[in-house]
Coordinates of C-alpha atoms in Angstrom, one line a residue:
M1 CA -15.4 7.1 34.5
S2 CA -14.1 3.6 34.9
R3 CA -14.6 0.5 32.7
E4 CA -16.5 -1.0 35.7
D5 CA -18.9 1.9 35.5
D6 CA -19.3 1.3 31.8
D7 CA -19.9 -2.4 32.1
G8 CA -22.3 -1.9 35.0
L9 CA -24.3 0.5 32.9
L10 CA -24.6 -1.9 29.9
A11 CA -25.6 -4.8 32.2
G12 CA -28.8 -3.0 33.0
I13 CA -30.1 -3.1 29.4
D14 CA -33.4 -4.8 29.2
A15 CA -34.3 -6.4 25.9
S16 CA -37.7 -7.5 27.0
A17 CA -38.6 -3.9 27.9
M18 CA -37.6 -2.8 24.4
M19 CA -39.7 -5.6 22.9
G20 CA -42.6 -4.3 25.0
H21 CA -42.1 -0.8 23.6
L22 CA -42.1 -2.3 20.1
E23 CA -45.4 -4.1 20.7
E24 CA -46.9 -0.8 21.7
L25 CA -45.5 1.1 18.8
A26 CA -46.5 -1.6 16.3
R27 CA -50.1 -0.8 17.0
W28 CA -50.0 2.2 14.8
T29 CA -49.4 3.1 11.1
K30 CA -47.5 6.4 11.7
H31 CA -48.0 8.5 8.6
A32 CA -46.6 12.1 9.1
G33 CA -49.2 14.3 10.7
S34 CA -51.8 11.6 11.3
D35 CA -53.7 10.9 14.6
E36 CA -52.1 7.5 14.8
E37 CA -48.6 9.1 14.7
K38 CA -49.7 11.4 17.5
N39 CA -51.0 8.5 19.6
S40 CA -47.6 6.7 19.3
L41 CA -45.7 9.9 20.2
D42 CA -47.9 10.4 23.2
Y43 CA -46.7 6.9 24.4
I44 CA -43.1 7.8 23.9
K45 CA -43.5 11.2 25.6
A46 CA -45.1 9.7 28.7
T47 CA -42.4 7.0 28.9
L48 CA -39.6 9.6 28.8
E49 CA -41.4 11.8 31.4
S50 CA -41.5 8.7 33.7
Y51 CA -37.7 8.6 33.4
G52 CA -37.4 12.2 34.4
Y53 CA -36.9 13.9 31.0
R54 CA -38.4 17.3 30.2
T55 CA -40.5 16.9 27.0
S56 CA -42.0 19.2 24.5
L57 CA -44.2 18.2 21.6
I58 CA -43.7 20.8 18.8
R59 CA -46.0 21.1 15.8
H60 CA -44.5 22.7 12.7
P61 CA -45.3 23.0 9.0
A62 CA -43.9 20.6 6.5
F63 CA -44.5 19.7 2.8
I64 CA -45.8 16.2 3.3
S65 CA -46.7 13.7 0.5
L66 CA -48.8 10.6 1.2
P67 CA -49.5 8.0 -1.5
V68 CA -53.2 7.2 -1.7
D69 CA -53.7 4.6 -4.5
A70 CA -52.5 3.5 -7.9
R71 CA -53.1 1.0 -10.6
I72 CA -51.9 0.0 -14.1
V73 CA -54.2 -1.0 -16.9
I74 CA -52.8 -3.0 -19.9
D75 CA -54.9 -4.8 -22.5
G76 CA -57.9 -4.3 -20.3
M77 CA -56.3 -6.0 -17.4
T78 CA -55.7 -4.1 -14.1
I79 CA -52.5 -4.7 -12.2
A80 CA -52.0 -3.7 -8.6
C81 CA -49.1 -1.3 -7.7
I82 CA -48.2 1.6 -5.5
T83 CA -47.3 5.2 -6.1
H84 CA -44.8 7.3 -4.2
S85 CA -44.3 10.4 -2.1
H86 CA -43.9 13.6 -4.0
A87 CA -44.7 12.0 -7.3
R88 CA -47.5 13.6 -9.4
S89 CA -51.1 12.5 -9.4
T90 CA -52.5 11.5 -12.7
P91 CA -55.5 13.4 -14.2
E92 CA -58.9 11.8 -14.1
G93 CA -58.9 8.9 -16.5
G94 CA -55.2 8.4 -16.0
L95 CA -52.3 8.8 -18.3
T96 CA -51.8 6.6 -21.4
G97 CA -48.6 6.2 -23.3
R98 CA -46.4 3.6 -25.1
L99 CA -44.4 1.5 -22.7
V100 CA -40.7 1.7 -23.1
H101 CA -38.2 -0.4 -21.2
V102 CA -35.2 1.6 -20.0
G103 CA -33.2 -0.9 -18.0
R104 CA -31.9 0.5 -14.7
G105 CA -32.7 4.0 -15.7
S106 CA -29.1 5.3 -16.2
A107 CA -28.4 8.3 -18.4
S108 CA -27.3 6.0 -21.2
D109 CA -30.4 3.9 -20.8
F110 CA -32.6 7.0 -21.4
A111 CA -30.5 8.1 -24.3
R112 CA -31.1 4.9 -26.3
D113 CA -34.7 5.7 -27.3
D114 CA -37.0 8.7 -27.9
I115 CA -39.2 8.5 -24.8
S116 CA -41.0 11.8 -25.2
G117 CA -44.6 11.2 -24.1
A118 CA -43.8 7.6 -23.1
I119 CA -44.3 5.7 -19.9
V120 CA -41.0 4.2 -19.0
L121 CA -40.4 0.8 -17.3
V122 CA -37.4 0.9 -14.9
E123 CA -35.9 -2.1 -13.2
G124 CA -35.1 -1.3 -9.6
L125 CA -36.2 0.8 -6.7
V126 CA -37.4 4.4 -7.1
S127 CA -34.9 7.2 -6.7
S128 CA -34.9 10.9 -7.2
G129 CA -32.1 10.6 -9.8
V130 CA -34.1 8.3 -12.1
T131 CA -37.2 10.4 -11.7
S132 CA -35.2 13.5 -12.7
R133 CA -33.7 11.8 -15.7
A134 CA -37.1 10.5 -16.8
S135 CA -38.6 14.0 -16.5
A136 CA -35.8 15.5 -18.5
A137 CA -36.2 13.0 -21.2
G138 CA -39.9 13.8 -21.6
A139 CA -41.5 10.7 -20.0
I140 CA -45.0 11.3 -18.7
A141 CA -44.8 8.5 -16.1
Q142 CA -42.5 5.8 -14.6
I143 CA -43.2 2.3 -13.5
H144 CA -40.5 0.7 -11.4
L145 CA -40.0 -3.0 -11.2
S146 CA -39.4 -4.1 -7.6
P147 CA -36.6 -6.7 -6.9
H148 CA -39.1 -8.4 -4.6
E149 CA -42.6 -9.6 -4.7
Q150 CA -43.6 -6.6 -2.6
P151 CA -43.0 -3.2 -4.1
H152 CA -41.1 -0.9 -1.7
E153 CA -42.5 2.4 -0.6
G154 CA -40.3 5.5 -0.9
G155 CA -40.1 9.2 -1.9
V156 CA -38.8 10.7 -5.2
S157 CA -38.3 14.4 -4.3
P158 CA -34.7 15.4 -5.0
V159 CA -35.0 18.3 -2.4
W160 CA -33.7 17.7 1.1
G161 CA -36.5 18.7 3.5
S162 CA -39.5 20.9 2.7
P163 CA -38.8 22.8 -0.6
S164 CA -38.1 26.5 -0.6
I165 CA -39.4 28.9 -3.3
D166 CA -36.0 28.3 -5.0
D167 CA -36.5 24.5 -5.1
L168 CA -40.0 24.3 -6.6
Q169 CA -38.7 23.8 -10.2
L170 CA -36.8 20.7 -9.0
M171 CA -39.8 18.8 -7.7
P172 CA -40.9 15.8 -9.7
S173 CA -43.1 16.4 -12.8
T174 CA -44.2 12.8 -13.6
A175 CA -46.3 10.1 -12.1
V176 CA -44.2 7.3 -10.4
L177 CA -45.4 3.8 -9.6
S178 CA -43.9 0.6 -8.4
I179 CA -45.0 -3.0 -9.1
G180 CA -44.0 -6.4 -7.7
R181 CA -41.4 -8.6 -9.4
T182 CA -43.7 -11.2 -10.9
A183 CA -46.3 -8.9 -12.2
G184 CA -43.6 -6.5 -13.4
R185 CA -41.9 -9.2 -15.5
S186 CA -45.0 -9.5 -17.6
L187 CA -44.7 -5.8 -18.3
V188 CA -41.1 -6.2 -19.3
D189 CA -42.0 -9.0 -21.7
A190 CA -44.7 -6.9 -23.2
A191 CA -42.5 -3.9 -23.7
L192 CA -39.7 -5.9 -25.3
A193 CA -42.1 -7.7 -27.6
G194 CA -43.1 -4.5 -29.4
S195 CA -45.0 -1.3 -29.1
I196 CA -47.8 -1.4 -26.6
D197 CA -49.8 1.2 -24.7
V198 CA -50.4 1.2 -21.0
T199 CA -52.5 3.4 -18.7
V200 CA -51.5 4.4 -15.2
H201 CA -53.6 5.9 -12.5
A202 CA -52.1 7.4 -9.3
T203 CA -53.3 9.6 -6.5
V204 CA -50.9 11.3 -4.1
D205 CA -52.0 13.6 -1.3
T206 CA -49.3 16.3 -1.2
G207 CA -49.3 19.7 0.6
W208 CA -48.4 21.6 3.6
R209 CA -49.6 20.3 6.9
L210 CA -48.6 20.4 10.6
I211 CA -46.5 17.5 11.8
P212 CA -45.2 16.7 15.3
L213 CA -41.6 16.7 16.6
L214 CA -41.0 15.3 20.1
E215 CA -38.1 16.8 22.0
A216 CA -36.9 15.5 25.3
H217 CA -34.1 17.0 27.4
M218 CA -32.2 16.1 30.5
P219 CA -29.6 18.5 31.9
T220 CA -26.7 17.5 34.1
V221 CA -27.4 17.7 37.8
K222 CA -25.8 21.1 37.8
D223 CA -28.4 22.2 35.2
I224 CA -26.2 25.1 34.0
C225 CA -27.6 27.5 31.5
E226 CA -26.2 26.8 28.0
E227 CA -24.5 23.6 28.9
P228 CA -23.5 21.5 25.8
F229 CA -25.7 18.5 25.0
V230 CA -25.5 15.3 22.9
L231 CA -28.3 14.7 20.5
L232 CA -29.8 11.2 20.2
S233 CA -32.2 11.2 17.3
G234 CA -34.3 9.0 15.0
H235 CA -37.4 9.4 12.9
H236 CA -40.8 8.3 14.2
D237 CA -43.0 8.3 11.1
T238 CA -43.3 5.0 9.2
W239 CA -44.4 3.2 6.1
H240 CA -47.1 0.8 7.3
R241 CA -46.4 -0.4 10.9
G242 CA -42.7 0.1 10.3
V243 CA -41.6 -2.0 13.3
M244 CA -37.9 -2.1 12.3
D245 CA -38.0 1.1 10.3
N246 CA -38.1 2.9 12.6
G247 CA -39.8 1.5 15.7
S248 CA -36.7 -0.5 16.7
A249 CA -34.6 2.7 16.9
N250 CA -37.4 4.5 18.9
A251 CA -37.4 1.6 21.4
L252 CA -33.6 1.6 21.6
M253 CA -33.7 5.4 22.3
L254 CA -36.1 4.9 25.1
E255 CA -34.0 2.2 26.7
A256 CA -30.7 4.2 26.3
A257 CA -32.5 7.2 27.8
R258 CA -33.7 5.1 30.8
I259 CA -30.3 3.5 31.7
L260 CA -28.3 6.7 31.2
A261 CA -30.7 8.7 33.4
Q262 CA -29.9 6.4 36.3
V263 CA -26.3 7.6 36.2
R264 CA -27.0 11.3 35.5
G265 CA -25.0 12.3 38.5
Q266 CA -21.8 11.4 36.6
W267 CA -22.7 13.3 33.4
K268 CA -20.6 16.3 32.4
R269 CA -22.9 17.2 29.5
A270 CA -26.6 17.1 28.9
L271 CA -28.6 14.7 26.7
R272 CA -31.4 15.6 24.3
L273 CA -33.6 13.2 22.3
C274 CA -35.5 14.2 19.1
F275 CA -38.1 12.0 17.4
W276 CA -38.6 13.4 13.9
S277 CA -41.7 13.2 11.7
G278 CA -41.6 13.9 8.0
H279 CA -38.7 11.6 7.3
S280 CA -40.5 9.0 5.3
H281 CA -43.2 11.3 3.8
G282 CA -41.3 14.7 3.7
R283 CA -37.7 13.9 2.7
Y284 CA -36.3 14.5 6.2
A285 CA -38.6 17.5 6.7
G286 CA -38.6 17.2 10.6
S287 CA -34.9 17.2 11.2
T288 CA -34.4 19.9 8.5
W289 CA -37.0 22.1 10.2
Y290 CA -35.1 21.7 13.5
A291 CA -31.8 22.6 11.8
D292 CA -33.3 25.7 10.3
N293 CA -35.2 26.8 13.4
R294 CA -32.7 25.8 16.1
F295 CA -29.6 26.7 14.1
E296 CA -28.0 29.1 16.6
E297 CA -28.7 27.0 19.7
M298 CA -27.4 23.8 17.9
E299 CA -24.3 25.6 16.7
R300 CA -23.5 26.8 20.2
R301 CA -24.4 23.7 22.2
C302 CA -24.8 20.4 20.3
I303 CA -21.8 18.1 20.4
A304 CA -22.8 15.3 18.1
N305 CA -25.8 13.8 16.3
V306 CA -26.1 10.1 17.3
N307 CA -28.7 9.1 14.8
L308 CA -30.4 5.7 14.6
D309 CA -32.4 4.0 11.9
S310 CA -33.6 0.4 11.5
V311 CA -31.6 -1.4 14.3
G312 CA -31.9 -4.9 15.7
G313 CA -33.2 -6.7 12.6
V314 CA -33.2 -10.5 12.4
G315 CA -30.1 -11.5 10.4
A316 CA -28.4 -8.2 11.0
T317 CA -25.0 -9.5 12.0
M318 CA -22.9 -7.1 10.0
L319 CA -21.5 -4.0 11.9
E320 CA -18.3 -3.5 9.9
N321 CA -20.0 -1.1 7.6
T322 CA -21.3 1.2 10.4
R323 CA -20.5 4.8 9.5
S324 CA -19.3 7.8 11.4
D325 CA -17.7 11.2 10.8
L326 CA -14.0 11.4 11.3
S327 CA -14.1 13.2 14.6
T328 CA -16.3 10.6 16.2
G329 CA -14.9 7.6 14.4
S330 CA -12.7 6.3 17.2
L331 CA -15.9 6.2 19.5
A332 CA -17.6 4.0 17.0
D333 CA -14.5 1.8 16.5
D334 CA -14.0 1.2 20.1
A335 CA -17.7 0.4 21.0
I336 CA -18.2 -1.9 18.0
L337 CA -15.0 -3.8 18.6
E338 CA -15.6 -4.1 22.4
I339 CA -19.2 -5.3 22.0
T340 CA -19.0 -7.5 18.8
G341 CA -15.4 -8.1 18.1
Q342 CA -15.9 -6.7 14.6
R343 CA -13.6 -4.0 13.2
R344 CA -15.3 -1.1 11.5
R345 CA -14.1 -0.4 8.0
G346 CA -14.1 3.3 8.5
L347 CA -16.5 4.1 5.7
P348 CA -17.5 7.7 5.4
I349 CA -21.0 8.6 6.7
Q350 CA -23.6 9.1 4.0
R351 CA -26.3 11.8 3.6
N352 CA -29.4 9.9 4.6
C353 CA -31.1 8.9 7.9
D354 CA -31.8 12.6 8.9
M355 CA -28.2 13.8 8.5
S356 CA -29.5 17.4 8.4
F357 CA -27.0 19.1 10.6
W358 CA -23.7 19.2 8.7
G359 CA -24.4 22.9 7.7
V360 CA -24.6 23.7 11.4
G361 CA -21.3 21.9 11.8
I362 CA -22.4 19.0 14.0
P363 CA -20.6 15.7 13.5
A364 CA -22.8 12.6 13.1
M365 CA -22.7 8.9 13.9
F366 CA -24.4 5.7 12.8
G367 CA -27.7 6.2 10.9
L368 CA -27.8 2.5 9.9
L369 CA -26.0 0.7 12.6
S370 CA -26.4 -3.1 12.0
E371 CA -26.9 -4.6 8.5
Q372 CA -27.9 -7.9 7.1
A373 CA -25.1 -10.5 6.7
P374 CA -23.5 -10.2 3.2
E375 CA -25.1 -13.4 2.0
N376 CA -28.6 -12.0 2.9
I377 CA -28.2 -8.6 1.2
D378 CA -29.9 -8.5 -2.2
F379 CA -30.5 -5.6 -4.5
D380 CA -28.6 -3.1 -2.2
I381 CA -31.1 -3.3 0.6
P382 CA -29.0 -3.8 3.7
C383 CA -31.9 -3.5 6.1
G384 CA -33.7 -6.7 4.9
W385 CA -36.2 -7.5 2.1
W386 CA -39.1 -6.3 4.2
W387 CA -37.8 -2.7 4.3
H388 CA -40.6 -0.2 3.4
T389 CA -43.2 -2.9 2.9
P390 CA -46.2 -4.1 5.0
D391 CA -44.1 -7.1 6.1
D392 CA -42.0 -4.8 8.4
L393 CA -43.5 -6.4 11.5
I394 CA -42.3 -7.4 15.0
D395 CA -41.2 -10.8 13.7
K396 CA -38.4 -9.0 11.9
I397 CA -36.8 -8.0 15.2
S398 CA -34.2 -10.0 17.2
P399 CA -34.2 -9.2 20.9
D400 CA -30.6 -10.3 21.2
F401 CA -29.6 -7.9 18.4
M402 CA -31.6 -5.1 19.9
A403 CA -29.6 -5.6 23.2
R404 CA -26.4 -5.7 21.2
D405 CA -27.1 -2.5 19.3
T406 CA -28.2 -0.8 22.5
K407 CA -25.0 -1.6 24.2
I408 CA -23.0 0.0 21.3
V409 CA -25.1 3.2 21.4
A410 CA -25.1 3.4 25.2
R411 CA -21.4 3.0 25.3
V412 CA -20.9 5.8 22.8
L413 CA -23.4 8.1 24.6
W414 CA -21.9 7.3 28.0
R415 CA -18.4 8.4 26.8
L416 CA -19.8 11.6 25.2
L417 CA -21.8 12.4 28.4
A418 CA -19.4 11.4 31.1
E419 CA -15.8 11.5 30.0
E420 CA -13.7 14.3 31.6
R421 CA -12.6 15.4 28.1
L422 CA -14.8 15.2 25.0
P423 CA -13.5 12.2 23.0
L424 CA -13.5 14.0 19.6
R425 CA -10.4 13.6 17.4
F426 CA -9.5 15.8 14.4
K427 CA -6.2 14.7 13.0
G428 CA -7.9 12.5 10.4
Y429 CA -9.1 15.6 8.6
L430 CA -5.6 16.9 8.3
D431 CA -4.4 13.5 7.1
I432 CA -6.9 13.5 4.2
I433 CA -6.2 17.1 3.2
G434 CA -2.5 16.5 3.3
R435 CA -2.7 13.3 1.2
T436 CA -4.9 14.9 -1.4
L437 CA -2.7 17.9 -1.8
T438 CA 0.6 16.1 -1.9
A439 CA -0.8 13.6 -4.4
L440 CA -0.9 16.4 -7.0
T441 CA 2.0 16.6 -9.4
P442 CA 4.7 19.1 -8.7
A443 CA 3.5 21.2 -11.7
H444 CA 0.0 21.2 -10.4
R445 CA 1.1 22.2 -6.9
Q446 CA 3.1 25.0 -8.4
D447 CA 0.2 26.3 -10.4
L448 CA -2.0 26.3 -7.3
D449 CA 0.6 27.8 -5.0
L450 CA -0.2 25.4 -2.1
E451 CA 2.8 26.4 0.1
P452 CA 0.6 28.6 2.5
V453 CA -1.8 25.7 2.9
L454 CA 0.9 23.1 3.6
L455 CA 2.5 25.4 6.1
K456 CA -0.8 25.8 8.0
L457 CA -1.3 22.0 7.9
S458 CA 2.0 21.5 9.6
A459 CA 1.4 24.2 12.2
L460 CA -2.1 22.8 12.9
E461 CA -0.9 19.3 13.3
S462 CA 1.5 20.4 16.1
L463 CA -1.3 22.4 17.8
L464 CA -3.7 19.5 17.6
L465 CA -1.2 17.1 19.0
E466 CA -0.7 19.5 22.0
F467 CA -4.4 19.9 22.4
E468 CA -5.3 16.3 22.3
S469 CA -2.5 15.2 24.6
S470 CA -3.1 17.8 27.2
T471 CA -4.7 17.1 30.5
E472 CA -7.0 20.0 30.5
T473 CA -10.6 19.2 31.3
G474 CA -13.8 21.1 31.8
S475 CA -15.9 23.6 29.8
A476 CA -12.8 25.3 28.2
H477 CA -11.6 22.1 26.6
D478 CA -15.2 21.2 25.5
D479 CA -15.7 24.6 24.0
T480 CA -12.5 24.3 21.9
A481 CA -13.4 20.8 20.7
I482 CA -16.9 21.9 19.7
K483 CA -15.6 24.9 17.8
L484 CA -13.1 22.7 16.0
S485 CA -15.9 20.3 15.0
R486 CA -17.8 23.1 13.4
V487 CA -14.8 24.1 11.2
F488 CA -13.9 20.5 10.1
T489 CA -17.5 19.3 9.6
N490 CA -18.4 22.2 7.4
L491 CA -15.2 21.8 5.5
E492 CA -15.7 18.1 4.8
K493 CA -19.4 17.9 4.3
V494 CA -20.7 21.2 2.9
G495 CA -20.2 22.0 -0.8
G496 CA -21.8 25.4 -0.9
D497 CA -24.0 27.5 1.4
R498 CA -24.0 26.0 4.9
F499 CA -27.5 27.5 5.6
S500 CA -29.1 25.6 2.7
H501 CA -29.6 21.8 2.5
G502 CA -28.9 21.0 -1.1
L503 CA -30.3 17.9 -2.8
V504 CA -30.8 14.3 -1.9
Q505 CA -27.9 12.4 -3.5
A506 CA -27.2 8.8 -4.2
A507 CA -24.5 7.2 -2.1
P508 CA -21.0 7.5 -3.8
V509 CA -19.8 4.4 -5.6
V510 CA -16.3 5.0 -4.4
Q511 CA -16.2 4.4 -0.6
D512 CA -13.0 6.4 0.0
E513 CA -13.3 9.2 2.6
A514 CA -11.4 11.7 0.5
S515 CA -13.6 11.2 -2.6
T516 CA -16.7 12.3 -0.7
W517 CA -15.4 15.8 0.3
P518 CA -16.9 18.4 -2.1
V519 CA -14.1 20.8 -1.4
L520 CA -11.5 18.2 -2.5
G521 CA -13.3 17.4 -5.8
P522 CA -11.4 20.0 -7.9
F523 CA -8.0 18.5 -6.8
H524 CA -9.0 15.0 -7.7
L525 CA -10.1 16.3 -11.1
A526 CA -6.9 18.3 -11.5
N527 CA -4.8 15.3 -10.8
M528 CA -6.5 13.4 -13.6
T529 CA -6.1 16.2 -16.1
P530 CA -2.9 17.2 -17.9
S531 CA -2.4 20.9 -18.0
E532 CA -2.4 20.8 -21.8
E533 CA -6.0 19.8 -21.8
K534 CA -8.5 22.5 -23.1
D535 CA -10.5 22.4 -19.8
W536 CA -7.4 22.7 -17.6
Y537 CA -7.9 26.4 -16.8
F538 CA -11.6 25.9 -16.0
I539 CA -10.6 23.2 -13.5
L540 CA -7.9 25.4 -12.1
Q541 CA -10.4 28.1 -11.2
S542 CA -12.4 25.7 -9.1
A543 CA -9.2 24.4 -7.5
Y544 CA -8.2 28.0 -6.6
R545 CA -11.4 28.4 -4.7
S546 CA -11.2 25.1 -2.9
R547 CA -7.6 26.0 -1.9
N548 CA -8.7 29.3 -0.5
R549 CA -11.6 27.7 1.4
I550 CA -9.2 25.1 2.9
N551 CA -6.7 27.8 3.8
A552 CA -9.3 29.8 5.6
A553 CA -10.6 26.8 7.5
L554 CA -7.1 25.9 8.6
A555 CA -6.4 29.4 9.7
E556 CA -9.7 29.4 11.7
A557 CA -8.7 26.2 13.5
I558 CA -5.3 27.6 14.3
T559 CA -6.9 30.7 15.8
I560 CA -9.2 28.5 17.9
L561 CA -6.3 26.4 19.2
N562 CA -4.1 29.4 19.9
S563 CA -6.9 31.1 21.8
S564 CA -7.4 28.0 23.9
R565 CA -3.7 28.2 25.1
T566 CA -4.1 31.6 26.7

């Protein structure tokens, strides 16, 4: 694969065609499981079939929650607002309680007052964390003050995907509403002025329903059984028309699929596209279902999840914050630098945007690709103030930025599909483990008996250098790279059972890659704790288990690489 091939591929990107797709997709409000969502997916399905892809429209059960209506009544005056996915509906007649202002809704904010039986007023967007804290403190309802004139839609379930029988006790137990900034300030003033009662009404349609999942696949020209594939994915369901979130990503996926199909004869690996439902209204229910029900196939065959969400927005000039897993980071670095001249900061990828496949062991890229310029970002909304509001319309899309983002994605996909050797790199994992362990004090290292781990790190580094510098190509090399990605993705991303999905979590405040590894947490805690502290031996027990897990993963990687040499 030459640079001329690469440049020729990108030259064929058609921004006007993508805008045409967006105009079509903008016709529908795509609530999960709705007829309008099905109409929109039918359009995408027919378009992909015209490009030569084999498609399948799957319908599967998901726990979906659709806000219906809400209102707030104070001193006889009714104030418009919205309610949220997976919040509780109020009984007939609503819920009445004293209004208590709790600032941003931190743990300390809730600890300041007795809010049992109260309706709390929170400044900021809804989140599962605030909802859980409010429930634990005894609030009967929450009202969130939007940072903008429009309240932002969203979900408040802490459970990733559809809940299992084990998760039901974690689901929200309060009504949750959001109100626009100006109307909300009057509530703040009323709450701060003294004790005042407020009544909230909310209706949320929550339950199991069938939702669609569109799968499209194109094998290589050899069409070999069980050949590896790259996954290009993005959600399809929307809040309101959702032209940027996530119509823009859907249009980009169609254009990338079109231009890549034209050079299929040069592919070494297959391409699969998945359009998820249940992202907005089911907490990533579609991609979670796919991970649960295609686990074995994905583990055997899927190389990487190139996921897209909210691309091409007007003002979205920032690509330095684009995220990627370590094994795919150099792919993102090279594409972004080549297309935009910007250097990626190397931030760790976050658990959002349908990152549902880490338990399977599949590395991921992107999610949010382009963000608003720093001067345009307010209240931690990098997608634009119109995100999750009725104002997310086609005027929020830049054709030039759509073309730019498509070039980045197509270049990454082209390399994953067509390079002789899978361009995955693993040394970064060893560097982070090594730095974390050697940062421990000598006494801590002695208590933990880290010598076996450090010896394996050294041996694995030599084997990786040999593997990544070899000239071997073909299925044997790909198979080894895929197996290594399973080991390292699980080690970095999964804190417990790899067959469960855990909870929705807020993005970490510290943007250091090592700080996001659950398995390294006990070592960071140990490093901050003198061995004389009363909790030291409790911390040590956790560190023992993390050490053993790392040791086992390194041993597995060594076995994989040694087997590839024979």
